[in-house]
mmCIF file of C-alpha atoms in Angstrom:
data_model
loop_
_atom_site.group_PDB
_atom_site.id
_atom_site.type_symbol
_atom_site.label_atom_id
_atom_site.label_comp_id
_atom_site.label_asym_id
_atom_site.label_seq_id
_atom_site.Cartn_x
_atom_site.Cartn_y
_atom_site.Cartn_z
ATOM 1 C CA UNK A 1 -14.510 -9.742 4.978
ATOM 2 C CA UNK A 2 -14.905 -10.884 1.361
ATOM 3 C CA UNK A 3 -16.960 -7.767 0.571
ATOM 4 C CA UNK A 4 -14.226 -5.607 2.065
ATOM 5 C CA UNK A 5 -11.562 -7.380 -0.009
ATOM 6 C CA UNK A 6 -13.449 -6.777 -3.255
ATOM 7 C CA UNK A 7 -14.365 -3.157 -2.716
ATOM 8 C CA UNK A 8 -15.407 -1.271 -5.872
ATOM 9 C CA UNK A 9 -12.879 1.189 -7.257
ATOM 10 C CA UNK A 10 -15.171 4.215 -6.814
ATOM 11 C CA UNK A 11 -15.682 3.433 -3.120
ATOM 12 C CA UNK A 12 -11.970 2.784 -2.619
ATOM 13 C CA UNK A 13 -11.247 6.153 -4.246
ATOM 14 C CA UNK A 14 -13.564 7.868 -1.766
ATOM 15 C CA UNK A 15 -12.076 5.983 1.180
ATOM 16 C CA UNK A 16 -8.472 6.736 0.263
ATOM 17 C CA UNK A 17 -8.813 10.358 -0.799
ATOM 18 C CA UNK A 18 -11.960 11.964 0.515
ATOM 19 C CA UNK A 19 -12.108 10.451 4.018
ATOM 20 C CA UNK A 20 -8.529 11.409 5.035
ATOM 21 C CA UNK A 21 -9.135 14.953 3.800
ATOM 22 C CA UNK A 22 -11.822 15.333 6.469
ATOM 23 C CA UNK A 23 -9.428 14.714 9.358
ATOM 24 C CA UNK A 24 -8.663 17.851 11.323
ATOM 25 C CA UNK A 25 -5.174 19.062 12.221
ATOM 26 C CA UNK A 26 -5.584 18.639 15.959
ATOM 27 C CA UNK A 27 -4.671 15.805 18.311
ATOM 28 C CA UNK A 28 -7.909 13.916 17.679
ATOM 29 C CA UNK A 29 -7.292 14.152 13.927
ATOM 30 C CA UNK A 30 -3.875 12.572 14.425
ATOM 31 C CA UNK A 31 -5.470 9.606 16.184
ATOM 32 C CA UNK A 32 -7.974 9.278 13.338
ATOM 33 C CA UNK A 33 -5.123 9.349 10.812
ATOM 34 C CA UNK A 34 -3.237 6.590 12.596
ATOM 35 C CA UNK A 35 -6.355 4.451 13.071
ATOM 36 C CA UNK A 36 -7.367 4.913 9.442
ATOM 37 C CA UNK A 37 -3.808 4.088 8.357
ATOM 38 C CA UNK A 38 -3.865 0.890 10.406
ATOM 39 C CA UNK A 39 -7.120 -0.189 8.780
ATOM 40 C CA UNK A 40 -5.745 0.547 5.298
ATOM 41 C CA UNK A 41 -2.479 -1.317 5.966
ATOM 42 C CA UNK A 42 -4.402 -4.346 7.273
ATOM 43 C CA UNK A 43 -6.623 -4.238 4.175
ATOM 44 C CA UNK A 44 -3.621 -4.003 1.807
ATOM 45 C CA UNK A 45 -1.867 -6.894 3.516
ATOM 46 C CA UNK A 46 -4.995 -9.068 3.392
ATOM 47 C CA UNK A 47 -5.702 -8.337 -0.284
ATOM 48 C CA UNK A 48 -2.131 -9.092 -1.297
ATOM 49 C CA UNK A 49 -2.052 -12.206 0.874
ATOM 50 C CA UNK A 50 -5.156 -13.486 -0.910
ATOM 51 C CA UNK A 51 -3.526 -12.826 -4.279
ATOM 52 C CA UNK A 52 -0.238 -14.387 -3.151
ATOM 53 C CA UNK A 53 -2.038 -17.583 -2.087
ATOM 54 C CA UNK A 54 -3.537 -17.894 -5.571
ATOM 55 C CA UNK A 55 -0.167 -17.859 -7.371
ATOM 56 C CA UNK A 56 0.696 -21.336 -8.600
ATOM 57 C CA UNK A 57 4.263 -22.517 -8.427
ATOM 58 C CA UNK A 58 7.033 -20.818 -6.512
ATOM 59 C CA UNK A 59 6.722 -17.039 -6.931
ATOM 60 C CA UNK A 60 9.826 -14.876 -6.970
ATOM 61 C CA UNK A 61 8.205 -12.360 -4.623
ATOM 62 C CA UNK A 62 8.295 -12.535 -0.834
ATOM 63 C CA UNK A 63 5.089 -11.882 1.079
ATOM 64 C CA UNK A 64 6.927 -11.452 4.400
ATOM 65 C CA UNK A 65 9.097 -8.699 2.913
ATOM 66 C CA UNK A 66 5.993 -6.983 1.546
ATOM 67 C CA UNK A 67 4.212 -7.117 4.923
ATOM 68 C CA UNK A 68 7.334 -5.951 6.781
ATOM 69 C CA UNK A 69 7.731 -2.951 4.466
ATOM 70 C CA UNK A 70 4.137 -1.836 5.003
ATOM 71 C CA UNK A 71 4.195 -2.387 8.753
ATOM 72 C CA UNK A 72 7.537 -0.602 9.152
ATOM 73 C CA UNK A 73 6.334 2.408 7.168
ATOM 74 C CA UNK A 74 3.100 2.522 9.156
ATOM 75 C CA UNK A 75 4.874 2.338 12.518
ATOM 76 C CA UNK A 76 7.492 4.887 11.463
ATOM 77 C CA UNK A 77 5.040 7.490 10.201
ATOM 78 C CA UNK A 78 2.630 6.846 13.081
ATOM 79 C CA UNK A 79 5.440 7.544 15.544
ATOM 80 C CA UNK A 80 6.257 10.776 13.731
ATOM 81 C CA UNK A 81 2.618 11.870 13.718
ATOM 82 C CA UNK A 82 1.909 10.961 17.332
ATOM 83 C CA UNK A 83 5.218 11.710 19.052
ATOM 84 C CA UNK A 84 6.679 14.685 17.229
ATOM 85 C CA UNK A 85 3.655 16.474 15.761
ATOM 86 C CA UNK A 86 5.178 15.951 12.332
ATOM 87 C CA UNK A 87 8.193 17.756 10.969
ATOM 88 C CA UNK A 88 9.334 19.757 7.981
ATOM 89 C CA UNK A 89 12.679 19.323 6.264
ATOM 90 C CA UNK A 90 13.556 22.009 3.741
ATOM 91 C CA UNK A 91 16.562 23.637 2.157
ATOM 92 C CA UNK A 92 15.665 27.049 3.592
ATOM 93 C CA UNK A 93 16.644 26.243 7.160
ATOM 94 C CA UNK A 94 19.335 24.436 9.087
ATOM 95 C CA UNK A 95 17.651 21.085 9.585
ATOM 96 C CA UNK A 96 20.338 19.661 11.821
ATOM 97 C CA UNK A 97 20.162 22.627 14.180
ATOM 98 C CA UNK A 98 16.374 22.277 14.427
ATOM 99 C CA UNK A 99 16.062 18.484 14.699
ATOM 100 C CA UNK A 100 19.435 17.550 16.139
ATOM 101 C CA UNK A 101 20.215 13.854 16.281
ATOM 102 C CA UNK A 102 16.658 12.962 15.165
ATOM 103 C CA UNK A 103 17.652 13.848 11.605
ATOM 104 C CA UNK A 104 19.731 10.635 11.645
ATOM 105 C CA UNK A 105 16.534 8.684 12.347
ATOM 106 C CA UNK A 106 14.326 10.581 9.898
ATOM 107 C CA UNK A 107 16.487 10.116 6.824
ATOM 108 C CA UNK A 108 17.085 6.333 7.122
ATOM 109 C CA UNK A 109 13.478 5.853 8.231
ATOM 110 C CA UNK A 110 12.254 7.622 5.129
ATOM 111 C CA UNK A 111 14.591 5.652 2.882
ATOM 112 C CA UNK A 112 13.509 2.313 4.370
ATOM 113 C CA UNK A 113 9.847 3.335 4.149
ATOM 114 C CA UNK A 114 10.270 4.377 0.520
ATOM 115 C CA UNK A 115 11.979 1.065 -0.280
ATOM 116 C CA UNK A 116 9.060 -0.754 1.392
ATOM 117 C CA UNK A 117 6.637 1.322 -0.685
ATOM 118 C CA UNK A 118 8.453 0.474 -3.911
ATOM 119 C CA UNK A 119 8.537 -3.222 -3.017
ATOM 120 C CA UNK A 120 4.817 -3.041 -2.215
ATOM 121 C CA UNK A 121 4.157 -1.622 -5.686
ATOM 122 C CA UNK A 122 6.312 -4.344 -7.241
ATOM 123 C CA UNK A 123 4.632 -7.075 -5.182
ATOM 124 C CA UNK A 124 1.111 -5.993 -6.131
ATOM 125 C CA UNK A 125 1.898 -5.403 -9.803
ATOM 126 C CA UNK A 126 3.739 -8.713 -10.117
ATOM 127 C CA UNK A 127 0.916 -10.595 -8.371
ATOM 128 C CA UNK A 128 -1.688 -9.136 -10.724
ATOM 129 C CA UNK A 129 0.566 -9.788 -13.727
ATOM 130 C CA UNK A 130 1.121 -13.450 -12.838
ATOM 131 C CA UNK A 131 -2.460 -14.169 -11.777
ATOM 132 C CA UNK A 132 -3.993 -12.593 -14.885
ATOM 133 C CA UNK A 133 -1.792 -14.899 -16.940
ATOM 134 C CA UNK A 134 -2.402 -18.020 -14.833
ATOM 135 C CA UNK A 135 -6.140 -17.636 -14.280
ATOM 136 C CA UNK A 136 -7.378 -15.862 -17.400
ATOM 137 C CA UNK A 137 -4.604 -16.448 -19.980
ATOM 138 C CA UNK A 138 -4.295 -12.686 -20.405
ATOM 139 C CA UNK A 139 -0.954 -11.019 -20.754
ATOM 140 C CA UNK A 140 -0.829 -7.661 -19.018
ATOM 141 C CA UNK A 141 2.340 -5.662 -19.196
ATOM 142 C CA UNK A 142 3.987 -5.568 -15.768
ATOM 143 C CA UNK A 143 5.371 -2.076 -16.363
ATOM 144 C CA UNK A 144 1.871 -0.715 -17.065
ATOM 145 C CA UNK A 145 0.605 -2.191 -13.809
ATOM 146 C CA UNK A 146 3.554 -0.750 -11.923
ATOM 147 C CA UNK A 147 3.014 2.686 -13.459
ATOM 148 C CA UNK A 148 -0.712 2.557 -12.690
ATOM 149 C CA UNK A 149 -0.054 1.728 -9.053
ATOM 150 C CA UNK A 150 2.629 4.411 -8.834
ATOM 151 C CA UNK A 151 0.328 7.120 -10.200
ATOM 152 C CA UNK A 152 -2.182 6.831 -7.435
ATOM 153 C CA UNK A 153 -5.200 7.482 -7.513
ATOM 154 C CA UNK A 154 -5.533 7.435 -11.307
ATOM 155 C CA UNK A 155 -4.215 3.885 -11.603
ATOM 156 C CA UNK A 156 -6.638 2.752 -8.926
ATOM 157 C CA UNK A 157 -9.477 2.878 -11.446
ATOM 158 C CA UNK A 158 -7.580 0.471 -13.709
ATOM 159 C CA UNK A 159 -6.015 -1.965 -11.220
ATOM 160 C CA UNK A 160 -8.793 -2.420 -8.645
ATOM 161 C CA UNK A 161 -11.213 -4.107 -11.093
ATOM 162 C CA UNK A 162 -8.425 -6.567 -11.965
ATOM 163 C CA UNK A 163 -7.857 -7.317 -8.292
ATOM 164 C CA UNK A 164 -11.590 -7.782 -7.761
ATOM 165 C CA UNK A 165 -11.814 -10.186 -10.717
ATOM 166 C CA UNK A 166 -8.901 -12.218 -9.334
ATOM 167 C CA UNK A 167 -10.364 -12.338 -5.822
ATOM 168 C CA UNK A 168 -13.804 -13.383 -7.125
ATOM 169 C CA UNK A 169 -12.364 -16.782 -7.949
ATOM 170 C CA UNK A 170 -12.338 -19.028 -4.887
ATOM 171 C CA UNK A 171 -9.144 -20.842 -3.964
ATOM 172 C CA UNK A 172 -10.961 -24.190 -4.225
ATOM 173 C CA UNK A 173 -11.987 -23.471 -7.837
ATOM 174 C CA UNK A 174 -8.409 -22.907 -8.894
ATOM 175 C CA UNK A 175 -7.043 -26.274 -7.758
#
């Protein structure tokens, strides 16, 4: 599991961009998407949990809120992929006439998922920011970390080595 937590940025890039591009647009591809998404969500939660445990003092971020946001977004989008074969909302058609009452689930679901995504970015950036300062006495601008995580996959090449360096230090060494 430790090797999986400290995955190199080039391999993570391949896993997050190249592998999903190989999934087909049929029913089996949908199952692969959901399974792959579950693995990625579990990995993200575990990495951030490991970083959260290394923060000394009382952090102002909430791990439970972070995990809830990721799990909600995963369950929401998995249900859309598996139960409705996806959907398309555009300004060129009457969305309410096509989707009916489901539009009242899609819009709040998307908003909650987006809020969970933004909190996930904040949680990860803040964790890296605090841990770089606590463990290595390096000041990294929080806004740069947030921007790097937002501009995925480009920021992946900059943030993943920092995460790997943080996770290389054992919890016992820190105390």
